[in-house]
Amino acid sequence: MELSVAHPAIKAFMCGSLSGTCSTLLFQPLDLVKTRLQTLHSSMKPGSSRVGMVTVLRSVVRTEKLLGLWKGISPSFVRTIPGVGIYFSTYYSLKQHFFQEGRPGALDAVLLGGSARTVAGVFMLPVTVIKTRFECGRYSYQSVTGALRSVCRTEGPVALFSGLMATLLRDVPFSGIYVMFYSQTKASLPKEISSSSSAPLANFGCGVMAGILASLITQPADVVKTQVQVNPQLRTAEAIRIIYMEHKLQGFFRGAVPRALRRTMMAAMAWTVYEQMMAQMGLKS
């Protein structure tokens, strides 16, 4: 099938997949460091000296070489290529259906972003679980398919959906908040900037601002999600209680810096590339 005659939702899927692939490859090390920080602190005794992002980064490079920073890239790609594609195609379809004649407002943007993320998150959760386990360093999986078979055999298929509630509590608000801030900030740009050759750079800047705010607001849910997926015997409420009992409120912000950097840069890049590619195809993103 020729790309030029493909359905617009399929074009949005392809644009989203490519943009997500580029951003995942670049920022995977930050995701690995974030996961290691969260799982490391969950096993430390209260009062132990704090381990920071740089320490974990050096440890990974020293023990697993430079390529160790890209551990988990396979499940990341397996999740990102279809996952981001599903997200953007769902977002595009919903926007075209409900807001074909006008620009979505702030609340509309929250609902659009959250709905698209819900669809993508549920579909891709099994791969998200495997990705988290690859990155934490506690499991010796050799491949994504091997990991999926191992989990189904030893823990049952339901384990592939561990952390569903925590994942949705993290990803749905993040996407809704991000799309709201991003769309509203972009709409406030002067028209001469929006229509100039520097528009992609300006859009990227809007994405960075939106990503920082959304990352900080949803960080506690990310910490809980990691604990539930690495320790499948835990339930969301129990994980919250344990984190608070052992590390108080600051425990919910472990790994905040690498996650904020990664999510912010990935989202900003993904949206910028997506919008540019859609514009090249003559579609309004």
mmCIF file of C-alpha atoms in Angstrom:
data_model
loop_
_atom_site.group_PDB
_atom_site.id
_atom_site.type_symbol
_atom_site.label_atom_id
_atom_site.label_comp_id
_atom_site.label_asym_id
_atom_site.label_seq_id
_atom_site.Cartn_x
_atom_site.Cartn_y
_atom_site.Cartn_z
ATOM 1 C CA MET A 1 0.000 0.000 0.000
ATOM 2 C CA GLU A 2 1.346 3.397 -1.014
ATOM 3 C CA LEU A 3 1.952 5.740 1.930
ATOM 4 C CA SER A 4 0.271 8.602 0.074
ATOM 5 C CA VAL A 5 -3.072 6.775 -0.022
ATOM 6 C CA ALA A 6 -2.888 5.338 3.481
ATOM 7 C CA HIS A 7 -5.551 6.292 6.015
ATOM 8 C CA PRO A 8 -4.576 9.401 8.033
ATOM 9 C CA ALA A 9 -4.662 7.371 11.285
ATOM 10 C CA ILE A 10 -2.132 4.940 9.786
ATOM 11 C CA LYS A 11 0.080 7.866 8.786
ATOM 12 C CA ALA A 12 -0.171 9.189 12.357
ATOM 13 C CA PHE A 13 0.789 5.714 13.618
ATOM 14 C CA MET A 14 3.876 5.641 11.377
ATOM 15 C CA CYS A 15 4.942 9.172 12.305
ATOM 16 C CA GLY A 16 4.508 8.416 15.991
ATOM 17 C CA SER A 17 6.429 5.157 15.787
ATOM 18 C CA LEU A 18 9.397 6.775 14.067
ATOM 19 C CA SER A 19 9.482 9.717 16.472
ATOM 20 C CA GLY A 20 9.301 7.367 19.467
ATOM 21 C CA THR A 21 12.063 5.160 18.097
ATOM 22 C CA CYS A 22 14.469 8.098 17.751
ATOM 23 C CA SER A 23 13.780 9.435 21.235
ATOM 24 C CA THR A 24 13.993 5.998 22.883
ATOM 25 C CA LEU A 25 17.391 5.266 21.376
ATOM 26 C CA LEU A 26 18.786 8.582 22.578
ATOM 27 C CA PHE A 27 17.406 8.584 26.122
ATOM 28 C CA GLN A 28 17.334 4.910 27.157
ATOM 29 C CA PRO A 29 20.340 5.376 29.541
ATOM 30 C CA LEU A 30 18.332 7.853 31.627
ATOM 31 C CA ASP A 31 15.485 5.348 31.952
ATOM 32 C CA LEU A 32 17.876 2.610 33.056
ATOM 33 C CA VAL A 33 19.477 4.865 35.691
ATOM 34 C CA LYS A 34 16.026 5.893 36.945
ATOM 35 C CA THR A 35 14.935 2.263 37.334
ATOM 36 C CA ARG A 36 18.179 1.290 39.093
ATOM 37 C CA LEU A 37 17.833 4.209 41.502
ATOM 38 C CA GLN A 38 14.273 3.263 42.405
ATOM 39 C CA THR A 39 14.988 -0.447 42.891
ATOM 40 C CA LEU A 40 18.231 0.254 44.758
ATOM 41 C CA HIS A 41 16.618 2.572 47.271
ATOM 42 C CA SER A 42 13.745 0.182 47.827
ATOM 43 C CA SER A 43 16.209 -2.430 49.132
ATOM 44 C CA MET A 44 18.258 -0.041 51.309
ATOM 45 C CA LYS A 45 17.752 0.240 55.025
ATOM 46 C CA PRO A 46 16.409 3.542 56.418
ATOM 47 C CA GLY A 47 19.240 5.890 57.301
ATOM 48 C CA SER A 48 21.633 4.523 54.685
ATOM 49 C CA SER A 49 23.690 7.058 52.762
ATOM 50 C CA ARG A 50 21.994 8.275 49.647
ATOM 51 C CA VAL A 51 23.092 7.060 46.228
ATOM 52 C CA GLY A 52 22.716 9.551 43.396
ATOM 53 C CA MET A 53 22.295 9.437 39.643
ATOM 54 C CA VAL A 54 25.992 9.958 38.866
ATOM 55 C CA THR A 55 27.006 7.122 41.222
ATOM 56 C CA VAL A 56 24.625 4.697 39.544
ATOM 57 C CA LEU A 57 25.762 5.856 36.102
ATOM 58 C CA ARG A 58 29.414 5.204 36.970
ATOM 59 C CA SER A 59 28.585 1.834 38.508
ATOM 60 C CA VAL A 60 26.761 0.653 35.384
ATOM 61 C CA VAL A 61 29.588 1.755 33.080
ATOM 62 C CA ARG A 62 32.211 0.159 35.344
ATOM 63 C CA THR A 63 30.478 -3.214 35.745
ATOM 64 C CA GLU A 64 28.518 -3.527 32.500
ATOM 65 C CA LYS A 65 30.567 -1.310 30.142
ATOM 66 C CA LEU A 66 29.179 1.630 28.187
ATOM 67 C CA LEU A 67 26.655 -0.491 26.300
ATOM 68 C CA GLY A 68 25.216 -1.524 29.653
ATOM 69 C CA LEU A 69 23.463 1.851 29.708
ATOM 70 C CA TRP A 70 21.304 0.593 26.850
ATOM 71 C CA LYS A 71 20.270 -2.585 28.669
ATOM 72 C CA GLY A 72 16.567 -3.029 28.113
ATOM 73 C CA ILE A 73 16.642 -1.265 24.749
ATOM 74 C CA SER A 74 15.053 -4.292 23.031
ATOM 75 C CA PRO A 75 11.867 -4.266 25.141
ATOM 76 C CA SER A 76 11.923 -0.470 24.968
ATOM 77 C CA PHE A 77 11.806 -0.669 21.171
ATOM 78 C CA VAL A 78 9.182 -3.421 21.245
ATOM 79 C CA ARG A 79 7.082 -1.167 23.457
ATOM 80 C CA THR A 80 7.868 2.180 21.808
ATOM 81 C CA ILE A 81 7.479 1.418 18.111
ATOM 82 C CA PRO A 82 3.870 0.211 18.362
ATOM 83 C CA GLY A 83 3.122 2.011 21.656
ATOM 84 C CA VAL A 84 3.877 5.555 20.536
ATOM 85 C CA GLY A 85 2.268 4.769 17.199
ATOM 86 C CA ILE A 86 -0.928 3.651 18.949
ATOM 87 C CA TYR A 87 -0.801 6.762 21.137
ATOM 88 C CA PHE A 88 -0.511 9.237 18.278
ATOM 89 C CA SER A 89 -2.970 7.455 15.987
ATOM 90 C CA THR A 90 -5.522 7.335 18.828
ATOM 91 C CA TYR A 91 -4.868 10.980 19.659
ATOM 92 C CA TYR A 92 -5.222 11.993 16.004
ATOM 93 C CA SER A 93 -8.424 9.975 15.520
ATOM 94 C CA LEU A 94 -10.063 11.368 18.668
ATOM 95 C CA LYS A 95 -9.058 14.911 17.816
ATOM 96 C CA GLN A 96 -10.372 14.632 14.270
ATOM 97 C CA HIS A 97 -13.627 13.116 15.466
ATOM 98 C CA PHE A 98 -14.439 15.536 18.273
ATOM 99 C CA PHE A 99 -12.571 18.725 17.325
ATOM 100 C CA GLN A 100 -12.486 18.803 13.550
ATOM 101 C CA GLU A 101 -13.783 22.366 13.392
ATOM 102 C CA GLY A 102 -12.046 23.982 16.351
ATOM 103 C CA ARG A 103 -9.022 23.969 18.636
ATOM 104 C CA PRO A 104 -9.330 21.857 21.829
ATOM 105 C CA GLY A 105 -9.443 23.824 25.069
ATOM 106 C CA ALA A 106 -7.312 23.097 28.145
ATOM 107 C CA LEU A 107 -9.679 20.484 29.597
ATOM 108 C CA ASP A 108 -10.246 18.979 26.153
ATOM 109 C CA ALA A 109 -6.476 18.576 25.732
ATOM 110 C CA VAL A 110 -6.255 16.771 29.091
ATOM 111 C CA LEU A 111 -8.987 14.345 28.028
ATOM 112 C CA LEU A 112 -7.445 13.788 24.587
ATOM 113 C CA GLY A 113 -3.968 13.085 25.940
ATOM 114 C CA GLY A 114 -5.246 10.924 28.799
ATOM 115 C CA SER A 115 -7.539 8.852 26.567
ATOM 116 C CA ALA A 116 -4.817 8.196 23.999
ATOM 117 C CA ARG A 117 -2.396 7.154 26.730
ATOM 118 C CA THR A 118 -4.947 4.820 28.329
ATOM 119 C CA VAL A 119 -5.386 2.904 25.069
ATOM 120 C CA ALA A 120 -1.648 2.663 24.415
ATOM 121 C CA GLY A 121 -0.813 1.871 28.055
ATOM 122 C CA VAL A 122 -3.186 -1.080 28.360
ATOM 123 C CA PHE A 123 -2.079 -2.574 25.040
ATOM 124 C CA MET A 124 1.631 -2.286 25.815
ATOM 125 C CA LEU A 125 1.688 -3.073 29.570
ATOM 126 C CA PRO A 126 3.142 -6.629 29.235
ATOM 127 C CA VAL A 127 6.157 -5.246 27.374
ATOM 128 C CA THR A 128 6.447 -2.433 29.944
ATOM 129 C CA VAL A 129 6.688 -5.027 32.720
ATOM 130 C CA ILE A 130 9.437 -6.906 30.857
ATOM 131 C CA LYS A 131 11.287 -3.652 30.117
ATOM 132 C CA THR A 132 11.293 -2.669 33.791
ATOM 133 C CA ARG A 133 12.659 -6.065 34.793
ATOM 134 C CA PHE A 134 15.382 -5.924 32.150
ATOM 135 C CA GLU A 135 16.542 -2.538 33.441
ATOM 136 C CA CYS A 136 16.497 -3.296 37.175
ATOM 137 C CA GLY A 137 19.312 -5.863 36.883
ATOM 138 C CA ARG A 138 17.606 -8.499 39.061
ATOM 139 C CA TYR A 139 16.492 -10.785 36.255
ATOM 140 C CA SER A 140 18.625 -12.713 33.768
ATOM 141 C CA TYR A 141 16.322 -12.675 30.771
ATOM 142 C CA GLN A 142 18.021 -13.220 27.423
ATOM 143 C CA SER A 143 15.330 -11.868 25.114
ATOM 144 C CA VAL A 144 11.912 -10.246 25.159
ATOM 145 C CA THR A 145 10.136 -13.374 23.924
ATOM 146 C CA GLY A 146 12.084 -15.521 26.385
ATOM 147 C CA ALA A 147 11.136 -13.185 29.212
ATOM 148 C CA LEU A 148 7.456 -13.278 28.229
ATOM 149 C CA ARG A 149 7.504 -17.103 28.198
ATOM 150 C CA SER A 150 9.342 -17.247 31.533
ATOM 151 C CA VAL A 151 6.868 -14.938 33.270
ATOM 152 C CA CYS A 152 3.848 -16.794 31.879
ATOM 153 C CA ARG A 153 5.329 -20.154 32.916
ATOM 154 C CA THR A 154 6.500 -19.249 36.432
ATOM 155 C CA GLU A 155 4.096 -16.492 37.498
ATOM 156 C CA GLY A 156 1.154 -16.808 35.154
ATOM 157 C CA PRO A 157 -0.048 -14.415 32.424
ATOM 158 C CA VAL A 158 -1.627 -12.108 35.019
ATOM 159 C CA ALA A 159 1.898 -11.075 36.120
ATOM 160 C CA LEU A 160 2.331 -9.354 32.755
ATOM 161 C CA PHE A 161 -0.307 -6.861 33.862
ATOM 162 C CA SER A 162 1.199 -6.166 37.291
ATOM 163 C CA GLY A 163 1.257 -2.489 38.083
ATOM 164 C CA LEU A 164 -1.601 -1.698 35.697
ATOM 165 C CA MET A 165 -3.251 0.718 38.111
ATOM 166 C CA ALA A 166 0.034 2.422 39.033
ATOM 167 C CA THR A 167 1.012 2.640 35.363
ATOM 168 C CA LEU A 168 -2.261 4.275 34.395
ATOM 169 C CA LEU A 169 -2.082 6.592 37.424
ATOM 170 C CA ARG A 170 1.330 7.687 36.153
ATOM 171 C CA ASP A 171 0.911 7.737 32.376
ATOM 172 C CA VAL A 172 -2.649 9.010 31.960
ATOM 173 C CA PRO A 173 -2.170 12.170 34.097
ATOM 174 C CA PHE A 174 1.289 12.709 32.567
ATOM 175 C CA SER A 175 -0.065 12.621 29.027
ATOM 176 C CA GLY A 176 -3.117 14.719 29.871
ATOM 177 C CA ILE A 177 -1.084 17.347 31.716
ATOM 178 C CA TYR A 178 1.620 17.322 29.051
ATOM 179 C CA VAL A 179 -0.789 17.772 26.131
ATOM 180 C CA MET A 180 -2.608 20.550 27.986
ATOM 181 C CA PHE A 181 0.536 22.550 28.784
ATOM 182 C CA TYR A 182 2.083 21.821 25.395
ATOM 183 C CA SER A 183 -0.953 22.805 23.323
ATOM 184 C CA GLN A 184 -1.723 25.900 25.376
ATOM 185 C CA THR A 185 1.894 27.101 25.397
ATOM 186 C CA LYS A 186 2.248 26.485 21.666
ATOM 187 C CA ALA A 187 -1.002 28.346 20.977
ATOM 188 C CA SER A 188 0.340 31.374 22.863
ATOM 189 C CA LEU A 189 3.396 31.694 20.599
ATOM 190 C CA PRO A 190 3.426 34.742 18.307
ATOM 191 C CA LYS A 191 2.184 33.898 14.823
ATOM 192 C CA GLU A 192 5.439 35.030 13.236
ATOM 193 C CA ILE A 193 7.290 32.352 15.223
ATOM 194 C CA SER A 194 4.732 29.593 14.608
ATOM 195 C CA SER A 195 4.928 30.100 10.856
ATOM 196 C CA SER A 196 8.699 30.612 10.626
ATOM 197 C CA SER A 197 11.534 28.139 10.088
ATOM 198 C CA SER A 198 12.256 28.241 13.825
ATOM 199 C CA ALA A 199 8.824 26.760 14.644
ATOM 200 C CA PRO A 200 10.224 23.247 15.398
ATOM 201 C CA LEU A 201 12.688 24.709 17.901
ATOM 202 C CA ALA A 202 9.943 26.779 19.535
ATOM 203 C CA ASN A 203 7.682 23.713 19.713
ATOM 204 C CA PHE A 204 10.510 21.736 21.279
ATOM 205 C CA GLY A 205 10.902 24.434 23.937
ATOM 206 C CA CYS A 206 7.166 24.265 24.683
ATOM 207 C CA GLY A 207 7.507 20.510 24.996
ATOM 208 C CA VAL A 208 10.373 20.800 27.476
ATOM 209 C CA MET A 209 8.367 23.107 29.731
ATOM 210 C CA ALA A 210 5.315 20.854 29.596
ATOM 211 C CA GLY A 211 7.407 17.735 30.221
ATOM 212 C CA ILE A 212 9.088 19.078 33.358
ATOM 213 C CA LEU A 213 5.762 19.995 34.956
ATOM 214 C CA ALA A 214 4.077 16.709 34.009
ATOM 215 C CA SER A 215 7.062 14.607 35.162
ATOM 216 C CA LEU A 216 7.221 16.144 38.618
ATOM 217 C CA ILE A 217 3.479 15.794 39.193
ATOM 218 C CA THR A 218 3.437 12.108 38.240
ATOM 219 C CA GLN A 219 6.773 11.009 39.778
ATOM 220 C CA PRO A 220 5.258 9.294 42.875
ATOM 221 C CA ALA A 221 3.140 7.015 40.666
ATOM 222 C CA ASP A 222 6.263 6.067 38.675
ATOM 223 C CA VAL A 223 8.092 4.968 41.836
ATOM 224 C CA VAL A 224 5.115 2.843 42.914
ATOM 225 C CA LYS A 225 4.784 1.346 39.420
ATOM 226 C CA THR A 226 8.443 0.285 39.375
ATOM 227 C CA GLN A 227 8.184 -1.427 42.766
ATOM 228 C CA VAL A 228 5.059 -3.369 41.793
ATOM 229 C CA GLN A 229 6.504 -4.563 38.488
ATOM 230 C CA VAL A 230 9.869 -5.571 39.962
ATOM 231 C CA ASN A 231 8.176 -7.241 42.966
ATOM 232 C CA PRO A 232 4.982 -8.741 41.495
ATOM 233 C CA GLN A 233 3.816 -10.041 44.874
ATOM 234 C CA LEU A 234 3.183 -6.441 45.942
ATOM 235 C CA ARG A 235 -0.080 -4.655 45.341
ATOM 236 C CA THR A 236 -0.263 -0.943 44.629
ATOM 237 C CA ALA A 237 -1.605 0.049 48.068
ATOM 238 C CA GLU A 238 0.982 -2.122 49.830
ATOM 239 C CA ALA A 239 3.817 -0.670 47.747
ATOM 240 C CA ILE A 240 2.711 2.855 48.672
ATOM 241 C CA ARG A 241 2.674 1.934 52.372
ATOM 242 C CA ILE A 242 6.118 0.312 52.269
ATOM 243 C CA ILE A 243 7.719 3.223 50.413
ATOM 244 C CA TYR A 244 6.283 5.711 52.879
ATOM 245 C CA MET A 245 7.167 3.642 55.971
ATOM 246 C CA GLU A 246 10.776 3.178 54.872
ATOM 247 C CA HIS A 247 11.610 6.454 53.153
ATOM 248 C CA LYS A 248 8.785 8.900 53.969
ATOM 249 C CA LEU A 249 7.641 11.341 51.283
ATOM 250 C CA GLN A 250 11.074 11.673 49.699
ATOM 251 C CA GLY A 251 10.893 7.991 48.761
ATOM 252 C CA PHE A 252 8.227 8.833 46.205
ATOM 253 C CA PHE A 253 10.685 11.071 44.328
ATOM 254 C CA ARG A 254 13.547 8.595 43.903
ATOM 255 C CA GLY A 255 14.849 8.798 40.340
ATOM 256 C CA ALA A 256 13.014 12.058 39.710
ATOM 257 C CA VAL A 257 15.951 13.759 37.965
ATOM 258 C CA PRO A 258 16.757 11.090 35.333
ATOM 259 C CA ARG A 259 13.050 10.440 34.754
ATOM 260 C CA ALA A 260 12.258 14.132 34.340
ATOM 261 C CA LEU A 261 15.169 14.511 31.928
ATOM 262 C CA ARG A 262 14.189 11.450 29.924
ATOM 263 C CA ARG A 263 10.425 11.936 29.832
ATOM 264 C CA THR A 264 10.769 15.637 29.089
ATOM 265 C CA MET A 265 13.279 15.225 26.288
ATOM 266 C CA MET A 266 11.556 12.155 24.833
ATOM 267 C CA ALA A 267 8.128 13.764 24.809
ATOM 268 C CA ALA A 268 9.426 17.039 23.402
ATOM 269 C CA MET A 269 11.367 15.271 20.659
ATOM 270 C CA ALA A 270 8.557 12.819 19.857
ATOM 271 C CA TRP A 271 5.965 15.580 19.488
ATOM 272 C CA THR A 272 8.300 17.800 17.462
ATOM 273 C CA VAL A 273 9.248 15.010 15.038
ATOM 274 C CA TYR A 274 5.624 13.808 14.846
ATOM 275 C CA GLU A 275 4.272 17.248 13.990
ATOM 276 C CA GLN A 276 6.975 17.894 11.403
ATOM 277 C CA MET A 277 6.362 14.555 9.701
ATOM 278 C CA MET A 278 2.589 15.071 9.710
ATOM 279 C CA ALA A 279 3.089 18.518 8.179
ATOM 280 C CA GLN A 280 5.269 16.965 5.442
ATOM 281 C CA MET A 281 2.369 14.622 4.666
ATOM 282 C CA GLY A 282 -0.054 17.514 4.513
ATOM 283 C CA LEU A 283 -1.925 16.527 7.658
ATOM 284 C CA LYS A 284 -2.821 18.733 10.584
ATOM 285 C CA SER A 285 -1.461 17.157 13.774
#
